[in-house]
Amino acid sequence: MNTRRGLFVSVDGPSGVGKSTTVRRLGERLTAVGVAHHLTAEPTDSHLGRLAYDAVGSSSGPILACLFAADRYLHLERVIRPRAAAGEIVISDRYLAAGLVMQQLDGMKLDWLRQVNAHADPPDLAVILTAEPGVLAARLAARGAKNHYQRRPDISAREAALYEEAADMLAAAGTRVLRLDTSQQDAETVAAIIHRHIDQLQAEAKPVVPAQAREAQE
Ligand SMILES: Nc1ncnc2c1ncn2[C@@H]1O[C@H](COP(=O)(O)OP(=O)(O)OP(=O)(O)O)[C@@H](O)[C@H]1O
Ligand SMILES: Cc1cn([C@H]2C[C@H](O)[C@@H](COP(=O)(O)O)O2)c(=O)[nH]c1=O
């Protein structure tokens, strides 16, 4: 029986900073040491996630904010909460911070975005990947833009500043935030740092005591 407590870790950060690459590397590391985990992402591949994804570029800020938040709530109900409760390490490529940042680029105010997302569980660890704007722009150019946000000329500096602000806000609200500057560190090194923090969080968490063992102790 798995007696370790599950954890929910989100990985966010500006366009092209390396979220997907880092999450994949982290998954490989956890697999190598036999830790039960689940890699997931937002938008999800549910009907709501597809609706949100397809609306990017053609819908206004309020519509996008509500669609992405609805997908987030479904993600929590169907994937994040049940899997973490079953003892898995759930790692999401984009989560709440994306909702607080991307829709500001669509003209929405941060306070309103917080309210729309008020019922989204805080992650046990919110990783915010950062890099110098010049590095971000170079990574985006090398990989290629995937959406209309990434084709804006000043996107890297603007997003980097908004993620800093979102990280401050999450930390002030009591969420454990890990900011990692990836400008000089490859994805493997970044994944190894996150892995160490996950180990630390698990060591701090009380193990789940199965009911029978608890009764025997009492
Ligand atoms: N730590 C790193 N150092 C250098 N290059 C990296 C690092 N992490 C990722 N990359 C490279 O940067 C590019 C963007 O990476 P990736 O697609 O993982 O970013 P992303 O943040 O998931 O992008 P998006 O915001 O579009 O979802 C890729 O070419 C990837 O190989
Ligand atoms: C969670 C979330 C996502 N978005 C946008 C940002 C991108 O355009 C896509 C995600 O695609 P990627 O492959 O991860 O780059 O969705 C958003 O606007 N708001 C959100 O909350």
Coordinates of C-alpha atoms and ligand atoms in Angstrom, one line a residue:
M1 CA 0.0 0.0 0.0
N2 CA 1.2 3.5 -0.9
T3 CA 1.5 5.4 2.4
R4 CA 3.1 8.5 1.0
R5 CA 1.0 11.6 0.7
G6 CA 0.4 12.8 -2.8
L7 CA 1.5 16.3 -3.9
F8 CA 0.4 18.8 -6.5
V9 CA 3.1 20.7 -8.3
S10 CA 2.4 23.3 -10.9
V11 CA 5.0 24.6 -13.5
D12 CA 4.4 28.0 -15.0
G13 CA 6.4 30.7 -16.7
P14 CA 6.7 32.8 -19.8
S15 CA 6.3 31.5 -23.3
G16 CA 9.1 29.3 -24.4
V17 CA 10.9 29.3 -21.0
G18 CA 11.0 25.5 -21.0
K19 CA 7.9 24.4 -19.0
S20 CA 7.1 21.3 -21.2
T21 CA 10.7 20.2 -21.6
T22 CA 11.3 20.5 -17.8
V23 CA 8.1 18.7 -16.9
R24 CA 9.1 15.8 -19.3
R25 CA 12.6 15.6 -17.7
L26 CA 11.1 15.7 -14.2
G27 CA 8.7 12.8 -15.2
E28 CA 11.7 10.8 -16.5
R29 CA 13.6 11.4 -13.2
L30 CA 10.6 10.3 -11.1
T31 CA 10.1 7.2 -13.3
A32 CA 13.8 6.3 -12.8
V33 CA 13.4 6.2 -9.0
G34 CA 10.0 4.5 -9.1
V35 CA 7.9 7.4 -7.7
A36 CA 4.2 7.3 -8.6
H37 CA 3.4 10.4 -10.5
H38 CA 1.1 11.8 -13.2
L39 CA 2.1 14.5 -15.8
T40 CA -0.8 16.7 -16.9
A41 CA -1.3 20.1 -18.5
E42 CA -3.6 23.0 -19.0
P43 CA -5.5 23.5 -21.1
T44 CA -6.5 19.9 -20.6
D45 CA -7.6 17.5 -23.4
S46 CA -11.2 17.6 -22.1
H47 CA -14.1 19.3 -24.0
L48 CA -13.6 22.4 -21.9
G49 CA -9.9 22.5 -22.5
R50 CA -10.3 22.2 -26.2
L51 CA -12.9 24.9 -26.2
A52 CA -10.5 27.2 -24.3
Y53 CA -7.5 26.4 -26.5
D54 CA -9.5 26.9 -29.7
A55 CA -10.8 30.3 -28.5
V56 CA -7.3 31.8 -28.1
G57 CA -6.8 34.5 -30.7
S58 CA -10.5 34.9 -31.6
S59 CA -12.2 35.5 -28.2
S60 CA -12.1 38.4 -25.8
G61 CA -10.5 38.4 -22.3
P62 CA -13.6 37.7 -20.2
I63 CA -14.5 34.7 -22.4
L64 CA -11.0 33.3 -22.3
A65 CA -10.6 33.8 -18.5
C66 CA -13.9 32.0 -17.8
L67 CA -13.2 29.1 -20.2
F68 CA -9.7 28.5 -18.8
A69 CA -11.0 28.7 -15.3
A70 CA -13.8 26.3 -16.0
D71 CA -11.2 23.9 -17.5
R72 CA -9.1 24.3 -14.4
Y73 CA -12.0 23.4 -12.1
L74 CA -12.7 20.3 -14.2
H75 CA -9.0 19.4 -14.1
L76 CA -9.1 19.7 -10.3
E77 CA -12.2 17.5 -10.0
R78 CA -11.3 14.8 -12.5
V79 CA -7.5 14.6 -12.3
I80 CA -5.6 16.6 -9.7
R81 CA -7.5 16.0 -6.5
P82 CA -8.2 12.2 -7.1
R83 CA -4.7 11.4 -8.1
A84 CA -3.0 13.4 -5.4
A85 CA -5.4 11.8 -2.9
A86 CA -4.3 8.4 -4.2
G87 CA -0.7 9.3 -3.3
E88 CA 0.6 10.4 -6.7
I89 CA 2.8 13.4 -7.4
V90 CA 0.7 15.3 -9.9
I91 CA 2.7 17.8 -12.1
S92 CA 0.8 20.3 -14.3
D93 CA 2.4 22.1 -17.2
R94 CA 0.6 25.5 -16.6
Y95 CA -2.0 26.1 -13.9
L96 CA -3.3 29.0 -11.9
A97 CA -0.4 31.4 -12.6
A98 CA -1.1 31.1 -16.3
G99 CA -4.7 32.1 -15.7
L100 CA -3.5 35.2 -13.7
V101 CA -0.9 36.2 -16.4
M102 CA -2.2 35.3 -19.9
Q103 CA -5.6 36.9 -19.5
Q104 CA -3.9 40.1 -18.2
L105 CA -2.4 40.2 -21.7
D106 CA -6.0 40.0 -22.9
G107 CA -6.8 43.2 -20.9
M108 CA -8.2 41.7 -17.7
K109 CA -7.4 43.0 -14.3
L110 CA -5.5 40.8 -11.8
D111 CA -8.0 41.2 -9.0
W112 CA -10.9 40.1 -11.2
L113 CA -8.8 37.1 -12.4
R114 CA -8.1 36.1 -8.8
Q115 CA -11.9 36.1 -8.1
V116 CA -12.6 34.0 -11.2
N117 CA -10.0 31.5 -10.0
A118 CA -10.8 31.8 -6.3
H119 CA -11.9 28.1 -6.0
A120 CA -8.8 26.7 -7.6
D121 CA -6.7 24.8 -5.0
P122 CA -3.3 26.3 -4.3
P123 CA -0.6 23.8 -5.4
D124 CA 1.7 22.3 -2.8
L125 CA 4.5 23.8 -4.8
A126 CA 4.1 26.5 -7.5
V127 CA 7.2 26.5 -9.7
I128 CA 7.7 29.6 -11.7
L129 CA 10.4 29.3 -14.4
T130 CA 12.0 32.5 -15.5
A131 CA 14.8 33.6 -17.8
E132 CA 16.1 36.9 -19.0
P133 CA 13.9 38.4 -21.7
G134 CA 16.6 38.1 -24.3
V135 CA 17.0 34.4 -23.6
L136 CA 13.3 33.9 -23.7
A137 CA 13.0 35.6 -27.1
A138 CA 15.9 33.5 -28.5
R139 CA 14.3 30.3 -27.3
L140 CA 11.0 31.3 -28.8
A141 CA 12.6 32.2 -32.1
A142 CA 14.6 29.0 -32.2
R143 CA 11.5 26.8 -31.5
G144 CA 8.9 28.9 -33.3
A145 CA 5.8 30.7 -32.0
K146 CA 2.8 28.4 -31.2
N147 CA 0.1 31.0 -30.6
H148 CA -0.9 34.7 -31.1
Y149 CA 0.6 35.7 -27.7
Q150 CA 4.0 34.5 -28.8
R151 CA 3.9 36.6 -32.0
R152 CA 3.7 39.9 -30.1
P153 CA 6.9 41.9 -30.3
D154 CA 7.4 42.7 -26.6
I155 CA 5.9 39.4 -25.3
S156 CA 9.0 38.1 -23.4
A157 CA 9.6 41.1 -21.2
R158 CA 5.9 41.7 -20.5
E159 CA 5.2 38.1 -19.6
A160 CA 8.3 37.8 -17.4
A161 CA 7.2 40.9 -15.4
L162 CA 3.6 39.5 -15.0
Y163 CA 4.8 36.1 -13.8
E164 CA 7.0 37.9 -11.2
E165 CA 3.9 39.7 -10.0
A166 CA 1.8 36.5 -10.0
A167 CA 4.6 34.7 -8.0
D168 CA 4.6 37.5 -5.4
M169 CA 0.9 37.3 -5.1
L170 CA 0.8 33.5 -4.7
A171 CA 3.6 33.6 -2.1
A172 CA 1.8 36.4 -0.2
A173 CA -1.3 34.2 -0.1
G174 CA 0.8 31.4 1.5
T175 CA 1.6 29.2 -1.5
R176 CA 5.1 27.7 -1.5
V177 CA 6.7 29.3 -4.6
L178 CA 9.9 28.1 -6.2
R179 CA 11.3 30.7 -8.7
L180 CA 14.0 29.2 -11.0
D181 CA 16.0 31.3 -13.4
T182 CA 16.7 29.0 -16.3
S183 CA 18.9 31.5 -18.3
Q184 CA 22.1 29.6 -17.4
Q185 CA 20.7 26.1 -16.5
D186 CA 19.7 23.3 -18.9
A187 CA 16.4 21.6 -18.5
E188 CA 18.0 18.5 -16.8
T189 CA 19.5 20.7 -14.1
V190 CA 16.2 22.6 -13.6
A191 CA 14.3 19.3 -13.3
A192 CA 16.8 18.0 -10.7
I193 CA 16.3 21.1 -8.6
I194 CA 12.5 20.7 -8.6
H195 CA 12.9 17.0 -7.8
R196 CA 14.9 17.9 -4.7
H197 CA 12.2 20.2 -3.6
I198 CA 9.6 17.5 -4.1
D199 CA 11.6 15.1 -2.0
Q200 CA 11.9 17.7 0.7
L201 CA 8.1 18.4 0.7
Q202 CA 7.4 14.7 0.9
A203 CA 9.8 14.3 3.8
E204 CA 8.0 17.2 5.6
A205 CA 4.6 15.7 5.0
K206 CA 3.1 13.2 7.5
P207 CA 2.8 9.8 5.9
V208 CA -0.8 8.6 5.4
V209 CA -1.4 6.0 8.1
P210 CA -3.7 3.2 6.8
A211 CA -6.9 2.8 8.9
Q212 CA -5.9 -0.7 10.3
A213 CA -2.5 0.5 11.5
R214 CA -4.1 3.6 13.1
E215 CA -6.6 1.5 15.0
A216 CA -3.8 -0.8 16.2
Q217 CA -1.9 2.3 17.5
E218 CA -5.0 3.6 19.4
Ligands
LIG1 N1 16.6 25.1 -19.4 C1 16.7 25.3 -20.7 N2 17.8 25.8 -21.3 C2 17.9 26.0 -22.6 N3 16.9 25.7 -23.5 C3 15.8 25.2 -23.0 C4 15.6 24.9 -21.6 N4 14.4 24.4 -21.4 C5 13.8 24.3 -22.7 N5 14.6 24.8 -23.6 C6 14.4 24.9 -25.1 O1 13.5 26.1 -25.2 C7 12.5 25.8 -26.2 C8 11.1 26.0 -25.6 O2 10.9 24.9 -24.6 P1 9.4 24.4 -24.3 O3 8.7 24.1 -25.5 O4 9.6 23.3 -23.3 O5 8.9 25.8 -23.6 P2 7.4 26.0 -23.0 O6 7.6 27.0 -21.8 O7 6.7 24.8 -22.7 O8 6.7 26.8 -24.2 P3 5.2 27.3 -24.4 O9 5.1 28.5 -23.5 O10 5.1 27.6 -25.8 O11 4.3 26.2 -23.9 C9 12.7 24.4 -26.7 O12 13.5 24.5 -27.9 C10 13.6 23.7 -25.6 O13 14.4 22.7 -26.1
LIG2 C1 -3.8 27.5 -18.8 C2 -3.9 28.7 -19.7 C3 -3.5 28.7 -21.0 N1 -3.6 29.8 -21.8 C4 -3.1 29.7 -23.2 C5 -1.7 30.0 -23.4 C6 -1.4 29.3 -24.7 O1 -1.9 30.1 -25.8 C7 -2.3 28.0 -24.6 C8 -1.5 26.9 -24.0 O2 -0.7 26.3 -25.0 P1 0.8 25.8 -24.7 O3 1.0 24.7 -25.6 O4 1.0 25.5 -23.3 O5 1.7 27.0 -25.1 O6 -3.3 28.4 -23.7 C9 -4.2 30.9 -21.4 O7 -4.4 31.9 -22.1 N2 -4.7 30.9 -20.1 C10 -4.6 29.9 -19.2 O8 -5.0 30.0 -18.0

